[in-house]
């Protein structure tokens, strides 16, 4: 199934309205991040990647945190409201109207962040290729605790026993219900409507499996070999397991794509991060958010990069870089901080203890040692002396500093914004620059003035 065309007639229903009480959190369960992305986003992205465009997410309220997060991160997804969380079957029914005339329905629990596109696609294909009313995913786990157990008689699936309803004989059953189902709509909706509440007062989606068995074509199970995909998240212990599994998966993908990880276990990379070939990540590196790193870079040890765009051949010593871009051949740190909205052009050197915020730093410019460059536009081939400060804040407002191409800012200069230093101008060491400096001139002193012309000088 490679195109949307093949997934035509399918709609996915993602269940995300549960209270998630076992998480003991104020944040709804499906919004807890795994490798930097919410669980519900992971699930929806696997569905989309599998070719199913139409997604209905069931939430407790049309405008709660989950609904808003889905609107922001899953374009085109439709919200269906469950209201009272009366069980997974009740949640699926809440999506019925929103699924329109789709003939096949994929139902997924929202707490399965490790499900892959491949597995989702495979399940849909198997369902399409069969006459079953229902195809669902199972896995064999060393420890099945917390999952519904799959009951078989003479090899045939006969139903699911939920964790709370297991007894001494069913508890040890290693085959579990993962929480991914494909069903024929015309069978699913009436069947689900007929399910009666469990002893705990919930309508279990899993009860439709026993119903499907009554049908001649029955239910078929598709068992995955890669049991990591079955990792659900009910508690924070499971959340940490899912996080670990996801990070391992991401690291392996990067290594197979040509990235060297010196110590994978201490290298943290969020889902969706792109890293180019022959980049080396040293121990203790974190690459987070929507970062894209070029090839041939050397990063770390101990660098934290969030939402960064980085070109090729950059060298980044243990530094923190956020929400900014670095062109090719930039060197940073160690111990530098690039704050959001900064554009660092090719060949720039930001040395130790350089802080840059909301600034452009032009090509080949050197900021060798402890400096603060904020709200500034620094040209190309500028030298920023050690200890240079752009004093951008007057206590009320922020102001901009402009430094022209080829300027030389002497050590310990303070540039009191708003101020412009012209191209090729110079400031002497210790200058406090309160007025604009003309191109090509030299200023010195406190406050800085143009050097008086003396005879013979
Ligand atoms: C469910 C399955 C179980 C399976 C397990 C693995 C049922 C009855 N049991 O159990 O067989 O082994 O998942 O993934 O389905 N939700 C709602 N509304 C509700 C209740 C839940 O939207 O009223 C959502 C939750 O937000 C969650 C998903 O449904 O994303 C699954 O709910 P959860 O409580 O985690 O089900 P489990 O008890 O784990
Ligand atoms: Ca669960």
mmCIF file of N, CA, C and O and ligand atoms in Angstrom, residues 15-18 22 29-30 82 85-88 91 109-112 147-148 160 162 177-179 181 204 206 232 234, ligand 1:
data_model
loop_
_atom_site.group_PDB
_atom_site.id
_atom_site.type_symbol
_atom_site.label_atom_id
_atom_site.label_comp_id
_atom_site.label_asym_id
_atom_site.label_seq_id
_atom_site.Cartn_x
_atom_site.Cartn_y
_atom_site.Cartn_z
ATOM 1 N N UNK A 15 -8.057 6.682 19.787
ATOM 2 C CA UNK A 15 -8.736 6.862 21.081
ATOM 3 C C UNK A 15 -7.828 7.637 22.038
ATOM 4 O O UNK A 15 -6.751 7.171 22.402
ATOM 5 N N UNK A 16 -8.277 8.826 22.418
ATOM 6 C CA UNK A 16 -7.415 9.689 23.230
ATOM 7 C C UNK A 16 -8.204 10.453 24.284
ATOM 8 O O UNK A 16 -7.828 11.546 24.693
ATOM 9 N N UNK A 17 -9.316 9.871 24.721
ATOM 10 C CA UNK A 17 -10.187 10.598 25.653
ATOM 11 C C UNK A 17 -10.124 10.043 27.076
ATOM 12 O O UNK A 17 -10.842 10.516 27.959
ATOM 13 N N UNK A 18 -9.266 9.048 27.288
ATOM 14 C CA UNK A 18 -9.220 8.426 28.617
ATOM 15 C C UNK A 18 -8.648 9.390 29.653
ATOM 16 O O UNK A 18 -7.995 10.369 29.324
ATOM 17 N N UNK A 22 -3.648 6.392 35.832
ATOM 18 C CA UNK A 22 -2.470 5.665 36.320
ATOM 19 C C UNK A 22 -1.174 6.448 36.100
ATOM 20 O O UNK A 22 -0.142 6.132 36.661
ATOM 21 N N UNK A 29 -2.670 11.855 29.431
ATOM 22 C CA UNK A 29 -1.679 10.822 29.119
ATOM 23 C C UNK A 29 -1.121 10.923 27.705
ATOM 24 O O UNK A 29 0.104 10.885 27.523
ATOM 25 N N UNK A 30 -2.005 11.045 26.720
ATOM 26 C CA UNK A 30 -1.530 10.988 25.329
ATOM 27 C C UNK A 30 -0.713 12.210 24.938
ATOM 28 O O UNK A 30 -0.133 12.254 23.855
ATOM 29 N N UNK A 82 -16.039 12.352 23.186
ATOM 30 C CA UNK A 82 -16.617 11.238 23.935
ATOM 31 C C UNK A 82 -17.376 11.726 25.173
ATOM 32 O O UNK A 82 -18.346 11.104 25.595
ATOM 33 N N UNK A 85 -15.703 9.341 30.053
ATOM 34 C CA UNK A 85 -14.878 8.222 29.590
ATOM 35 C C UNK A 85 -15.424 6.879 30.066
ATOM 36 O O UNK A 85 -15.042 6.368 31.105
ATOM 37 N N UNK A 86 -16.315 6.307 29.280
ATOM 38 C CA UNK A 86 -16.973 5.060 29.697
ATOM 39 C C UNK A 86 -16.385 3.841 29.010
ATOM 40 O O UNK A 86 -17.087 2.843 28.808
ATOM 41 N N UNK A 87 -15.114 3.938 28.631
ATOM 42 C CA UNK A 87 -14.436 2.775 28.065
ATOM 43 C C UNK A 87 -14.066 2.949 26.603
ATOM 44 O O UNK A 87 -14.561 3.835 25.908
ATOM 45 N N UNK A 88 -13.165 2.045 26.159
ATOM 46 C CA UNK A 88 -12.627 2.168 24.799
ATOM 47 C C UNK A 88 -13.699 1.931 23.727
ATOM 48 O O UNK A 88 -13.665 2.559 22.673
ATOM 49 N N UNK A 91 -15.703 5.036 23.513
ATOM 50 C CA UNK A 91 -14.909 6.067 22.826
ATOM 51 C C UNK A 91 -14.971 5.865 21.313
ATOM 52 O O UNK A 91 -15.166 6.817 20.554
ATOM 53 N N UNK A 109 -5.374 2.640 19.944
ATOM 54 C CA UNK A 109 -5.245 3.286 21.238
ATOM 55 C C UNK A 109 -4.213 4.407 21.097
ATOM 56 O O UNK A 109 -3.216 4.251 20.399
ATOM 57 N N UNK A 110 -4.463 5.502 21.794
ATOM 58 C CA UNK A 110 -3.567 6.664 21.672
ATOM 59 C C UNK A 110 -2.288 6.538 22.472
ATOM 60 O O UNK A 110 -1.441 7.432 22.438
ATOM 61 N N UNK A 111 -2.106 5.432 23.201
ATOM 62 C CA UNK A 111 -0.916 5.308 24.043
ATOM 63 C C UNK A 111 0.039 4.237 23.516
ATOM 64 O O UNK A 111 0.697 3.542 24.289
ATOM 65 N N UNK A 112 0.130 4.147 22.198
ATOM 66 C CA UNK A 112 1.023 3.163 21.567
ATOM 67 C C UNK A 112 2.037 3.895 20.680
ATOM 68 O O UNK A 112 2.021 3.754 19.453
ATOM 69 N N UNK A 147 -2.004 -5.983 30.026
ATOM 70 C CA UNK A 147 -2.632 -6.087 28.705
ATOM 71 C C UNK A 147 -3.823 -7.035 28.754
ATOM 72 O O UNK A 147 -3.882 -7.935 29.610
ATOM 73 N N UNK A 148 -4.716 -6.875 27.793
ATOM 74 C CA UNK A 148 -5.754 -7.871 27.598
ATOM 75 C C UNK A 148 -5.105 -9.121 27.013
ATOM 76 O O UNK A 148 -4.263 -9.037 26.131
ATOM 77 N N UNK A 160 -10.958 -11.831 24.246
ATOM 78 C CA UNK A 160 -9.916 -11.155 25.027
ATOM 79 C C UNK A 160 -10.380 -11.128 26.475
ATOM 80 O O UNK A 160 -11.548 -10.829 26.748
ATOM 81 N N UNK A 162 -9.612 -9.055 29.785
ATOM 82 C CA UNK A 162 -8.921 -7.870 30.271
ATOM 83 C C UNK A 162 -8.143 -8.177 31.545
ATOM 84 O O UNK A 162 -8.536 -9.046 32.328
ATOM 85 N N UNK A 177 -3.345 -8.426 23.487
ATOM 86 C CA UNK A 177 -3.988 -7.515 22.539
ATOM 87 C C UNK A 177 -3.212 -6.199 22.576
ATOM 88 O O UNK A 177 -3.096 -5.567 23.615
ATOM 89 N N UNK A 178 -2.681 -5.787 21.425
ATOM 90 C CA UNK A 178 -1.832 -4.590 21.393
ATOM 91 C C UNK A 178 -2.662 -3.304 21.459
ATOM 92 O O UNK A 178 -2.272 -2.323 22.099
ATOM 93 N N UNK A 179 -3.817 -3.309 20.771
ATOM 94 C CA UNK A 179 -4.640 -2.086 20.771
ATOM 95 C C UNK A 179 -4.720 -1.435 19.401
ATOM 96 O O UNK A 179 -4.884 -0.223 19.287
ATOM 97 N N UNK A 181 -6.735 -2.187 15.673
ATOM 98 C CA UNK A 181 -7.790 -3.031 15.093
ATOM 99 C C UNK A 181 -8.181 -2.504 13.719
ATOM 100 O O UNK A 181 -8.209 -1.287 13.506
ATOM 101 N N UNK A 204 -16.123 -2.182 26.760
ATOM 102 C CA UNK A 204 -14.816 -2.586 26.256
ATOM 103 C C UNK A 204 -14.870 -2.779 24.743
ATOM 104 O O UNK A 204 -15.665 -3.564 24.239
ATOM 105 N N UNK A 206 -12.726 -4.345 23.249
ATOM 106 C CA UNK A 206 -12.223 -5.704 23.039
ATOM 107 C C UNK A 206 -13.333 -6.755 23.027
ATOM 108 O O UNK A 206 -13.121 -7.873 22.565
ATOM 109 N N UNK A 232 2.726 -0.253 25.500
ATOM 110 C CA UNK A 232 1.719 0.767 25.810
ATOM 111 C C UNK A 232 2.216 1.595 26.977
ATOM 112 O O UNK A 232 3.195 1.250 27.633
ATOM 113 N N UNK A 234 0.716 3.124 30.342
ATOM 114 C CA UNK A 234 -0.322 3.402 31.332
ATOM 115 C C UNK A 234 0.253 4.133 32.531
ATOM 116 O O UNK A 234 -0.445 4.876 33.199
HETATM 117 C C1 LIG B 1 -6.560 -1.544 26.414
HETATM 118 C C2 LIG B 1 -7.277 -2.821 25.977
HETATM 119 C C3 LIG B 1 -6.395 -4.023 26.273
HETATM 120 C C4 LIG B 1 -5.064 -3.856 25.570
HETATM 121 C C5 LIG B 1 -4.403 -2.579 25.973
HETATM 122 C C6 LIG B 1 -3.109 -2.413 25.193
HETATM 123 C C7 LIG B 1 -9.659 -2.348 26.242
HETATM 124 C C8 LIG B 1 -10.869 -2.583 27.053
HETATM 125 N N1 LIG B 1 -8.544 -2.916 26.676
HETATM 126 O O1 LIG B 1 -6.439 -1.568 27.812
HETATM 127 O O2 LIG B 1 -7.023 -5.211 25.826
HETATM 128 O O3 LIG B 1 -4.211 -4.949 25.888
HETATM 129 O O4 LIG B 1 -5.287 -1.475 25.749
HETATM 130 O O5 LIG B 1 -2.951 -1.261 24.506
HETATM 131 O O6 LIG B 1 -9.730 -1.709 25.228
HETATM 132 N N2 LIG B 1 -9.744 5.803 26.065
HETATM 133 C C9 LIG B 1 -10.754 6.663 25.680
HETATM 134 N N3 LIG B 1 -11.911 6.672 26.387
HETATM 135 C C10 LIG B 1 -12.143 5.845 27.429
HETATM 136 C C11 LIG B 1 -11.116 4.953 27.814
HETATM 137 C C12 LIG B 1 -9.928 4.957 27.101
HETATM 138 O O7 LIG B 1 -10.589 7.426 24.732
HETATM 139 O O8 LIG B 1 -13.228 5.921 27.997
HETATM 140 C C13 LIG B 1 -8.471 5.814 25.319
HETATM 141 C C14 LIG B 1 -7.291 6.172 26.178
HETATM 142 O O9 LIG B 1 -7.047 7.580 26.130
HETATM 143 C C15 LIG B 1 -6.160 5.363 25.546
HETATM 144 C C16 LIG B 1 -6.852 4.206 24.883
HETATM 145 O O10 LIG B 1 -8.223 4.523 24.824
HETATM 146 O O11 LIG B 1 -5.446 6.104 24.589
HETATM 147 C C17 LIG B 1 -6.667 2.900 25.669
HETATM 148 O O12 LIG B 1 -7.132 3.086 26.975
HETATM 149 P P1 LIG B 1 -6.367 2.466 28.213
HETATM 150 O O13 LIG B 1 -7.071 2.908 29.434
HETATM 151 O O14 LIG B 1 -4.924 2.721 28.106
HETATM 152 O O15 LIG B 1 -6.676 0.908 27.970
HETATM 153 P P2 LIG B 1 -5.952 -0.310 28.702
HETATM 154 O O16 LIG B 1 -6.536 -0.479 30.036
HETATM 155 O O17 LIG B 1 -4.494 -0.170 28.594
#
